[in-house]
PDB file of C-alpha atoms in Angstrom:
ATOM      1  CA  UNK A   1     -35.530-150.157 102.719  1.00 77.00           C
ATOM      2  CA  UNK A   2     -36.577-153.642 101.281  1.00 88.00           C
ATOM      3  CA  UNK A   3     -35.581-156.795 103.187  1.00 89.00           C
ATOM      4  CA  UNK A   4     -33.887-159.333 100.877  1.00 83.00           C
ATOM      5  CA  UNK A   5     -32.517-161.863 103.308  1.00 86.00           C
ATOM      6  CA  UNK A   6     -32.892-162.953 106.899  1.00 87.00           C
ATOM      7  CA  UNK A   7     -30.165-165.007 108.404  1.00 83.00           C
ATOM      8  CA  UNK A   8     -29.216-166.295 111.891  1.00 81.00           C
ATOM      9  CA  UNK A   9     -28.183-162.913 113.564  1.00 87.00           C
ATOM     10  CA  UNK A  10     -28.443-160.637 110.706  1.00 90.00           C
ATOM     11  CA  UNK A  11     -30.882-158.938 108.343  1.00 94.00           C
ATOM     12  CA  UNK A  12     -30.036-157.730 104.918  1.00 95.00           C
ATOM     13  CA  UNK A  13     -31.744-154.751 103.280  1.00 94.00           C
ATOM     14  CA  UNK A  14     -31.453-153.024  99.996  1.00 95.00           C
ATOM     15  CA  UNK A  15     -31.792-149.172  99.840  1.00 92.00           C
ATOM     16  CA  UNK A  16     -31.500-147.846  96.323  1.00 91.00           C
ATOM     17  CA  UNK A  17     -28.014-148.939  95.107  1.00 94.00           C
ATOM     18  CA  UNK A  18     -26.758-149.713  98.689  1.00 96.00           C
ATOM     19  CA  UNK A  19     -27.003-153.276 100.366  1.00 96.00           C
ATOM     20  CA  UNK A  20     -27.214-152.820 104.231  1.00 97.00           C
ATOM     21  CA  UNK A  21     -26.334-155.873 106.461  1.00 96.00           C
ATOM     22  CA  UNK A  22     -27.592-155.107 109.893  1.00 96.00           C
ATOM     23  CA  UNK A  23     -26.241-157.453 112.750  1.00 95.00           C
ATOM     24  CA  UNK A  24     -27.835-158.777 116.136  1.00 91.00           C
ATOM     25  CA  UNK A  25     -25.180-158.106 118.813  1.00 83.00           C
ATOM     26  CA  UNK A  26     -26.451-161.368 120.693  1.00 83.00           C
ATOM     27  CA  UNK A  27     -24.931-163.486 117.742  1.00 84.00           C
ATOM     28  CA  UNK A  28     -22.144-161.166 116.695  1.00 88.00           C
ATOM     29  CA  UNK A  29     -19.463-159.265 118.578  1.00 90.00           C
ATOM     30  CA  UNK A  30     -18.391-155.915 117.687  1.00 92.00           C
ATOM     31  CA  UNK A  31     -14.870-157.140 116.836  1.00 92.00           C
ATOM     32  CA  UNK A  32     -16.423-159.778 114.498  1.00 91.00           C
ATOM     33  CA  UNK A  33     -18.555-157.132 112.696  1.00 93.00           C
ATOM     34  CA  UNK A  34     -15.489-154.701 112.238  1.00 94.00           C
ATOM     35  CA  UNK A  35     -13.296-157.699 111.161  1.00 93.00           C
ATOM     36  CA  UNK A  36     -15.664-158.558 108.429  1.00 93.00           C
ATOM     37  CA  UNK A  37     -15.413-154.931 107.152  1.00 96.00           C
ATOM     38  CA  UNK A  38     -11.858-155.011 107.390  1.00 96.00           C
ATOM     39  CA  UNK A  39     -11.423-158.211 105.603  1.00 95.00           C
ATOM     40  CA  UNK A  40     -13.734-156.982 102.621  1.00 96.00           C
ATOM     41  CA  UNK A  41     -11.568-153.974 102.389  1.00 96.00           C
ATOM     42  CA  UNK A  42      -8.471-155.699 102.110  1.00 97.00           C
ATOM     43  CA  UNK A  43      -9.919-157.871  99.326  1.00 98.00           C
ATOM     44  CA  UNK A  44     -11.146-154.720  97.296  1.00 97.00           C
ATOM     45  CA  UNK A  45      -7.392-154.014  97.184  1.00 97.00           C
ATOM     46  CA  UNK A  46      -6.678-157.089  95.274  1.00 98.00           C
ATOM     47  CA  UNK A  47      -8.671-156.051  92.367  1.00 97.00           C
ATOM     48  CA  UNK A  48     -11.242-158.845  92.492  1.00 98.00           C
ATOM     49  CA  UNK A  49     -14.782-158.184  91.356  1.00 97.00           C
ATOM     50  CA  UNK A  50     -16.404-157.789  94.881  1.00 98.00           C
ATOM     51  CA  UNK A  51     -19.027-155.348  96.295  1.00 96.00           C
ATOM     52  CA  UNK A  52     -17.284-152.389  97.793  1.00 96.00           C
ATOM     53  CA  UNK A  53     -17.676-151.352 101.290  1.00 96.00           C
ATOM     54  CA  UNK A  54     -19.182-147.838 101.638  1.00 96.00           C
ATOM     55  CA  UNK A  55     -19.753-147.369 105.302  1.00 96.00           C
ATOM     56  CA  UNK A  56     -19.708-149.011 108.885  1.00 96.00           C
ATOM     57  CA  UNK A  57     -22.334-147.622 111.155  1.00 96.00           C
ATOM     58  CA  UNK A  58     -25.360-148.259 112.980  1.00 94.00           C
ATOM     59  CA  UNK A  59     -29.058-148.852 112.123  1.00 93.00           C
ATOM     60  CA  UNK A  60     -31.754-148.487 115.063  1.00 92.00           C
ATOM     61  CA  UNK A  61     -28.690-148.819 117.374  1.00 92.00           C
ATOM     62  CA  UNK A  62     -27.347-152.043 115.748  1.00 94.00           C
ATOM     63  CA  UNK A  63     -24.079-152.483 113.860  1.00 95.00           C
ATOM     64  CA  UNK A  64     -24.280-152.249 110.218  1.00 96.00           C
ATOM     65  CA  UNK A  65     -22.073-152.754 107.142  1.00 97.00           C
ATOM     66  CA  UNK A  66     -23.223-150.641 104.017  1.00 97.00           C
ATOM     67  CA  UNK A  67     -21.889-151.837 100.722  1.00 97.00           C
ATOM     68  CA  UNK A  68     -22.310-151.597  97.021  1.00 97.00           C
ATOM     69  CA  UNK A  69     -25.522-153.281  95.749  1.00 96.00           C
ATOM     70  CA  UNK A  70     -24.788-155.740  92.773  1.00 95.00           C
ATOM     71  CA  UNK A  71     -27.982-156.770  91.238  1.00 95.00           C
ATOM     72  CA  UNK A  72     -27.762-160.274  89.466  1.00 96.00           C
ATOM     73  CA  UNK A  73     -28.424-164.058  89.677  1.00 97.00           C
ATOM     74  CA  UNK A  74     -26.225-166.313  92.037  1.00 97.00           C
ATOM     75  CA  UNK A  75     -24.525-169.123  90.135  1.00 98.00           C
ATOM     76  CA  UNK A  76     -26.423-171.547  92.471  1.00 98.00           C
ATOM     77  CA  UNK A  77     -29.650-170.316  91.079  1.00 98.00           C
ATOM     78  CA  UNK A  78     -28.320-170.523  87.419  1.00 98.00           C
ATOM     79  CA  UNK A  79     -27.201-174.122  87.902  1.00 98.00           C
ATOM     80  CA  UNK A  80     -30.752-174.993  89.103  1.00 97.00           C
ATOM     81  CA  UNK A  81     -32.511-173.095  86.464  1.00 98.00           C
ATOM     82  CA  UNK A  82     -30.283-174.528  83.405  1.00 98.00           C
ATOM     83  CA  UNK A  83     -29.127-177.984  84.627  1.00 97.00           C
ATOM     84  CA  UNK A  84     -27.779-178.631  81.108  1.00 98.00           C
ATOM     85  CA  UNK A  85     -25.343-175.768  81.498  1.00 98.00           C
ATOM     86  CA  UNK A  86     -23.963-177.059  84.791  1.00 98.00           C
ATOM     87  CA  UNK A  87     -20.635-178.083  83.380  1.00 98.00           C
ATOM     88  CA  UNK A  88     -20.139-174.496  81.856  1.00 98.00           C
ATOM     89  CA  UNK A  89     -21.057-172.878  85.244  1.00 98.00           C
ATOM     90  CA  UNK A  90     -18.810-175.316  87.274  1.00 99.00           C
ATOM     91  CA  UNK A  91     -15.962-174.213  84.657  1.00 99.00           C
ATOM     92  CA  UNK A  92     -16.480-170.670  85.642  1.00 99.00           C
ATOM     93  CA  UNK A  93     -16.926-171.304  89.346  1.00 99.00           C
ATOM     94  CA  UNK A  94     -13.464-173.278  89.267  1.00 99.00           C
ATOM     95  CA  UNK A  95     -11.763-170.687  87.153  1.00 99.00           C
ATOM     96  CA  UNK A  96     -13.014-167.879  89.690  1.00 99.00           C
ATOM     97  CA  UNK A  97     -11.614-169.841  92.504  1.00 99.00           C
ATOM     98  CA  UNK A  98      -8.080-170.064  90.671  1.00 99.00           C
ATOM     99  CA  UNK A  99      -8.251-166.266  90.148  1.00 99.00           C
ATOM    100  CA  UNK A 100      -8.737-165.765  93.897  1.00 99.00           C
ATOM    101  CA  UNK A 101      -5.845-167.853  94.380  1.00 98.00           C
ATOM    102  CA  UNK A 102      -3.383-165.553  92.398  1.00 98.00           C
ATOM    103  CA  UNK A 103      -4.065-162.794  94.778  1.00 98.00           C
ATOM    104  CA  UNK A 104      -2.139-161.788  98.008  1.00 97.00           C
ATOM    105  CA  UNK A 105      -3.356-160.013 101.068  1.00 96.00           C
ATOM    106  CA  UNK A 106      -0.627-160.336 103.572  1.00 94.00           C
ATOM    107  CA  UNK A 107      -2.561-158.631 106.524  1.00 95.00           C
ATOM    108  CA  UNK A 108      -5.217-161.256 106.369  1.00 96.00           C
ATOM    109  CA  UNK A 109      -5.054-163.855 109.278  1.00 94.00           C
ATOM    110  CA  UNK A 110      -3.434-166.947 108.215  1.00 95.00           C
ATOM    111  CA  UNK A 111      -5.680-170.194 107.721  1.00 95.00           C
ATOM    112  CA  UNK A 112      -3.015-172.045 109.916  1.00 94.00           C
ATOM    113  CA  UNK A 113      -3.487-169.849 112.978  1.00 94.00           C
ATOM    114  CA  UNK A 114      -7.342-169.826 112.610  1.00 95.00           C
ATOM    115  CA  UNK A 115      -7.728-173.549 112.133  1.00 96.00           C
ATOM    116  CA  UNK A 116      -5.219-174.220 115.218  1.00 95.00           C
ATOM    117  CA  UNK A 117      -7.489-172.052 117.379  1.00 96.00           C
ATOM    118  CA  UNK A 118     -10.749-173.550 116.095  1.00 96.00           C
ATOM    119  CA  UNK A 119      -9.679-177.192 116.205  1.00 96.00           C
ATOM    120  CA  UNK A 120      -8.771-176.704 119.882  1.00 96.00           C
ATOM    121  CA  UNK A 121     -12.485-175.808 120.430  1.00 96.00           C
ATOM    122  CA  UNK A 122     -13.769-178.526 118.431  1.00 96.00           C
ATOM    123  CA  UNK A 123     -15.982-181.121 120.087  1.00 95.00           C
ATOM    124  CA  UNK A 124     -13.649-183.976 119.521  1.00 95.00           C
ATOM    125  CA  UNK A 125     -11.508-186.196 121.814  1.00 93.00           C
ATOM    126  CA  UNK A 126      -8.271-185.134 122.785  1.00 95.00           C
ATOM    127  CA  UNK A 127      -6.635-187.781 120.696  1.00 93.00           C
ATOM    128  CA  UNK A 128      -8.386-186.558 117.465  1.00 93.00           C
ATOM    129  CA  UNK A 129      -7.554-183.004 118.106  1.00 95.00           C
ATOM    130  CA  UNK A 130      -3.955-183.879 118.525  1.00 94.00           C
ATOM    131  CA  UNK A 131      -3.855-185.722 115.239  1.00 92.00           C
ATOM    132  CA  UNK A 132      -5.448-182.962 113.381  1.00 94.00           C
ATOM    133  CA  UNK A 133      -3.122-180.408 115.012  1.00 94.00           C
ATOM    134  CA  UNK A 134      -0.178-182.617 113.916  1.00 92.00           C
ATOM    135  CA  UNK A 135      -1.611-182.544 110.360  1.00 91.00           C
ATOM    136  CA  UNK A 136      -1.681-178.741 110.337  1.00 91.00           C
ATOM    137  CA  UNK A 137       2.081-178.617 110.857  1.00 89.00           C
ATOM    138  CA  UNK A 138       2.342-179.912 107.432  1.00 86.00           C
ATOM    139  CA  UNK A 139       0.952-176.711 105.820  1.00 84.00           C
ATOM    140  CA  UNK A 140       3.815-175.008 103.945  1.00 78.00           C
ATOM    141  CA  UNK A 141       4.461-171.500 103.447  1.00 76.00           C
ATOM    142  CA  UNK A 142       2.161-170.838 100.488  1.00 79.00           C
ATOM    143  CA  UNK A 143      -0.136-167.751 101.506  1.00 91.00           C
ATOM    144  CA  UNK A 144      -2.540-166.825  98.829  1.00 97.00           C
ATOM    145  CA  UNK A 145      -6.046-165.467  99.344  1.00 98.00           C
ATOM    146  CA  UNK A 146      -8.444-168.091 100.342  1.00 98.00           C
ATOM    147  CA  UNK A 147     -12.157-167.307 100.316  1.00 98.00           C
ATOM    148  CA  UNK A 148     -12.830-170.048 102.837  1.00 98.00           C
ATOM    149  CA  UNK A 149     -16.648-170.143 102.105  1.00 97.00           C
ATOM    150  CA  UNK A 150     -16.683-170.411  98.220  1.00 99.00           C
ATOM    151  CA  UNK A 151     -19.770-172.016  96.811  1.00 98.00           C
ATOM    152  CA  UNK A 152     -22.051-171.065  93.884  1.00 98.00           C
ATOM    153  CA  UNK A 153     -24.366-169.070  96.239  1.00 97.00           C
ATOM    154  CA  UNK A 154     -21.571-166.650  96.845  1.00 97.00           C
ATOM    155  CA  UNK A 155     -21.059-165.996  93.133  1.00 98.00           C
ATOM    156  CA  UNK A 156     -23.260-163.552  91.565  1.00 98.00           C
ATOM    157  CA  UNK A 157     -23.658-162.934  87.724  1.00 98.00           C
ATOM    158  CA  UNK A 158     -24.877-159.486  86.630  1.00 98.00           C
ATOM    159  CA  UNK A 159     -26.899-158.970  83.488  1.00 96.00           C
ATOM    160  CA  UNK A 160     -23.821-158.358  81.369  1.00 97.00           C
ATOM    161  CA  UNK A 161     -22.092-161.644  82.401  1.00 96.00           C
ATOM    162  CA  UNK A 162     -19.708-160.067  85.045  1.00 97.00           C
ATOM    163  CA  UNK A 163     -19.207-162.216  87.934  1.00 98.00           C
ATOM    164  CA  UNK A 164     -19.094-160.891  91.473  1.00 98.00           C
ATOM    165  CA  UNK A 165     -17.699-162.926  94.512  1.00 98.00           C
ATOM    166  CA  UNK A 166     -19.566-162.261  97.676  1.00 96.00           C
ATOM    167  CA  UNK A 167     -19.395-162.911 101.505  1.00 94.00           C
ATOM    168  CA  UNK A 168     -15.881-162.571 102.487  1.00 96.00           C
ATOM    169  CA  UNK A 169     -16.241-162.582 106.240  1.00 92.00           C
ATOM    170  CA  UNK A 170     -14.264-165.917 106.509  1.00 94.00           C
ATOM    171  CA  UNK A 171     -11.456-165.085 104.342  1.00 97.00           C
ATOM    172  CA  UNK A 172      -7.973-165.835 105.126  1.00 97.00           C
ATOM    173  CA  UNK A 173      -4.456-166.317 103.562  1.00 97.00           C
ATOM    174  CA  UNK A 174      -3.008-169.784 103.192  1.00 96.00           C
ATOM    175  CA  UNK A 175      -2.786-172.889 101.134  1.00 96.00           C
ATOM    176  CA  UNK A 176      -5.272-172.963  98.163  1.00 97.00           C
ATOM    177  CA  UNK A 177      -5.936-176.811  98.345  1.00 97.00           C
ATOM    178  CA  UNK A 178      -7.271-176.219 101.883  1.00 97.00           C
ATOM    179  CA  UNK A 179      -9.707-173.646 100.337  1.00 98.00           C
ATOM    180  CA  UNK A 180     -10.653-176.328  97.596  1.00 98.00           C
ATOM    181  CA  UNK A 181     -11.256-178.823 100.625  1.00 98.00           C
ATOM    182  CA  UNK A 182     -13.550-176.253 102.075  1.00 98.00           C
ATOM    183  CA  UNK A 183     -15.491-176.038  98.825  1.00 99.00           C
ATOM    184  CA  UNK A 184     -15.531-179.667  98.487  1.00 98.00           C
ATOM    185  CA  UNK A 185     -17.199-180.256 101.832  1.00 98.00           C
ATOM    186  CA  UNK A 186     -19.668-177.363 101.279  1.00 98.00           C
ATOM    187  CA  UNK A 187     -21.117-179.235  98.186  1.00 98.00           C
ATOM    188  CA  UNK A 188     -21.409-182.382 100.350  1.00 96.00           C
ATOM    189  CA  UNK A 189     -23.056-180.737 103.361  1.00 96.00           C
ATOM    190  CA  UNK A 190     -25.667-179.440 100.800  1.00 95.00           C
ATOM    191  CA  UNK A 191     -26.265-183.073  99.744  1.00 96.00           C
ATOM    192  CA  UNK A 192     -24.789-182.546  96.329  1.00 97.00           C
ATOM    193  CA  UNK A 193     -22.316-185.553  96.297  1.00 96.00           C
ATOM    194  CA  UNK A 194     -22.105-186.019  92.656  1.00 97.00           C
ATOM    195  CA  UNK A 195     -21.526-182.278  92.110  1.00 98.00           C
ATOM    196  CA  UNK A 196     -18.779-182.340  94.751  1.00 98.00           C
ATOM    197  CA  UNK A 197     -17.031-184.992  92.932  1.00 98.00           C
ATOM    198  CA  UNK A 198     -17.436-183.153  89.513  1.00 98.00           C
ATOM    199  CA  UNK A 199     -16.026-179.964  91.389  1.00 99.00           C
ATOM    200  CA  UNK A 200     -12.960-181.821  92.838  1.00 98.00           C
ATOM    201  CA  UNK A 201     -12.230-183.479  89.294  1.00 98.00           C
ATOM    202  CA  UNK A 202     -12.235-180.299  87.673  1.00 99.00           C
ATOM    203  CA  UNK A 203     -10.308-178.343  90.199  1.00 99.00           C
ATOM    204  CA  UNK A 204      -7.458-180.875  90.198  1.00 98.00           C
ATOM    205  CA  UNK A 205      -7.599-181.029  86.244  1.00 98.00           C
ATOM    206  CA  UNK A 206      -7.336-177.358  85.794  1.00 98.00           C
ATOM    207  CA  UNK A 207      -4.687-176.587  88.638  1.00 98.00           C
ATOM    208  CA  UNK A 208      -2.663-179.935  87.951  1.00 98.00           C
ATOM    209  CA  UNK A 209      -3.164-180.888  91.772  1.00 97.00           C
ATOM    210  CA  UNK A 210      -3.509-184.251  92.795  1.00 97.00           C
ATOM    211  CA  UNK A 211      -6.702-185.186  94.459  1.00 96.00           C
ATOM    212  CA  UNK A 212      -5.114-186.527  97.563  1.00 95.00           C
ATOM    213  CA  UNK A 213      -3.510-183.067  98.186  1.00 95.00           C
ATOM    214  CA  UNK A 214      -6.966-181.690  98.622  1.00 97.00           C
ATOM    215  CA  UNK A 215      -8.660-184.472 100.474  1.00 96.00           C
ATOM    216  CA  UNK A 216      -6.039-184.773 103.055  1.00 94.00           C
ATOM    217  CA  UNK A 217      -7.386-181.351 104.247  1.00 96.00           C
ATOM    218  CA  UNK A 218     -11.061-182.424 104.653  1.00 96.00           C
ATOM    219  CA  UNK A 219     -10.636-183.469 108.339  1.00 95.00           C
ATOM    220  CA  UNK A 220      -8.917-180.252 109.564  1.00 95.00           C
ATOM    221  CA  UNK A 221     -11.237-178.031 107.696  1.00 96.00           C
ATOM    222  CA  UNK A 222     -14.364-180.025 108.827  1.00 97.00           C
ATOM    223  CA  UNK A 223     -13.199-179.896 112.495  1.00 96.00           C
ATOM    224  CA  UNK A 224     -12.627-176.181 112.127  1.00 96.00           C
ATOM    225  CA  UNK A 225     -15.814-175.200 110.488  1.00 96.00           C
ATOM    226  CA  UNK A 226     -17.727-177.411 112.975  1.00 97.00           C
ATOM    227  CA  UNK A 227     -17.132-174.867 115.813  1.00 94.00           C
ATOM    228  CA  UNK A 228     -19.701-172.305 113.926  1.00 89.00           C
ATOM    229  CA  UNK A 229     -22.338-174.952 113.102  1.00 91.00           C
ATOM    230  CA  UNK A 230     -25.159-176.529 114.873  1.00 89.00           C
ATOM    231  CA  UNK A 231     -27.275-179.591 114.661  1.00 92.00           C
ATOM    232  CA  UNK A 232     -27.046-182.034 111.783  1.00 93.00           C
ATOM    233  CA  UNK A 233     -24.662-179.983 109.754  1.00 94.00           C
ATOM    234  CA  UNK A 234     -22.217-180.022 112.973  1.00 95.00           C
ATOM    235  CA  UNK A 235     -22.715-183.685 113.386  1.00 95.00           C
ATOM    236  CA  UNK A 236     -21.650-184.229 109.639  1.00 95.00           C
ATOM    237  CA  UNK A 237     -18.583-182.146 110.005  1.00 96.00           C
ATOM    238  CA  UNK A 238     -17.394-183.901 113.191  1.00 95.00           C
ATOM    239  CA  UNK A 239     -17.813-187.225 111.259  1.00 94.00           C
ATOM    240  CA  UNK A 240     -15.782-185.829 108.455  1.00 94.00           C
ATOM    241  CA  UNK A 241     -13.105-184.785 111.216  1.00 94.00           C
ATOM    242  CA  UNK A 242     -12.927-188.198 112.446  1.00 90.00           C
ATOM    243  CA  UNK A 243     -12.865-190.268 109.065  1.00 83.00           C
ATOM    244  CA  UNK A 244     -10.129-192.676 108.692  1.00 61.00           C
ATOM    245  CA  UNK A 245     -10.618-192.557 104.893  1.00 64.00           C
ATOM    246  CA  UNK A 246      -9.413-188.967 105.022  1.00 68.00           C
ATOM    247  CA  UNK A 247      -7.030-189.080 108.212  1.00 61.00           C
ATOM    248  CA  UNK A 248      -4.932-191.704 106.527  1.00 64.00           C
ATOM    249  CA  UNK A 249      -4.158-189.852 103.547  1.00 68.00           C
ATOM    250  CA  UNK A 250      -0.416-188.877 103.458  1.00 59.00           C
TER     251      UNK A 250
END
């Protein structure tokens, strides 16, 4: 097996045409690992281009997910290698997110339920947590598939130009504008502020959604995400969660 990635609590290998993700149980519970496999299986049923789960098992006594290995180049790498094509790649990126938002997966956990739970765990004072919980009550009944970690690193382009969407471990069903707010945050966390604004402008242009309807969800999504981050990234998210600029958007 060839090691292709080492991340916190997991190592990713390739063996022929199979990708093997091995988890360290000090960082991941059995239920979290099995839930990731279940989420990916549910997304397979939508018909989106994603790597298919082949097996859930163990490797050297550690839980592992075995899935189809897709060979290609990430959209993030393409954006870096060919900056003159950034707008073209961003167009594809937003179109893929819009395609995700046309899908339904009614057995997925709802974004509202997950964020309610996460915000209650966030390292914020009680008043801010209460305000964010009130904001969550404004979520309507729209329940489409939301990737919840959609960024150029999670889009793979094969040699024939087919895009595959990776990493469905955080997927939920909910409001697509919340999913867009998460992507907007991810660009900013990566220091790509200009790209974040370009993304938001294009998303709103293509969907017909006003920017405020995305930006209003920045505080709740930042607070929710902060519970699984550390260090500087966590500090930035907590600042976003408390930002008057976003909290005052109706």
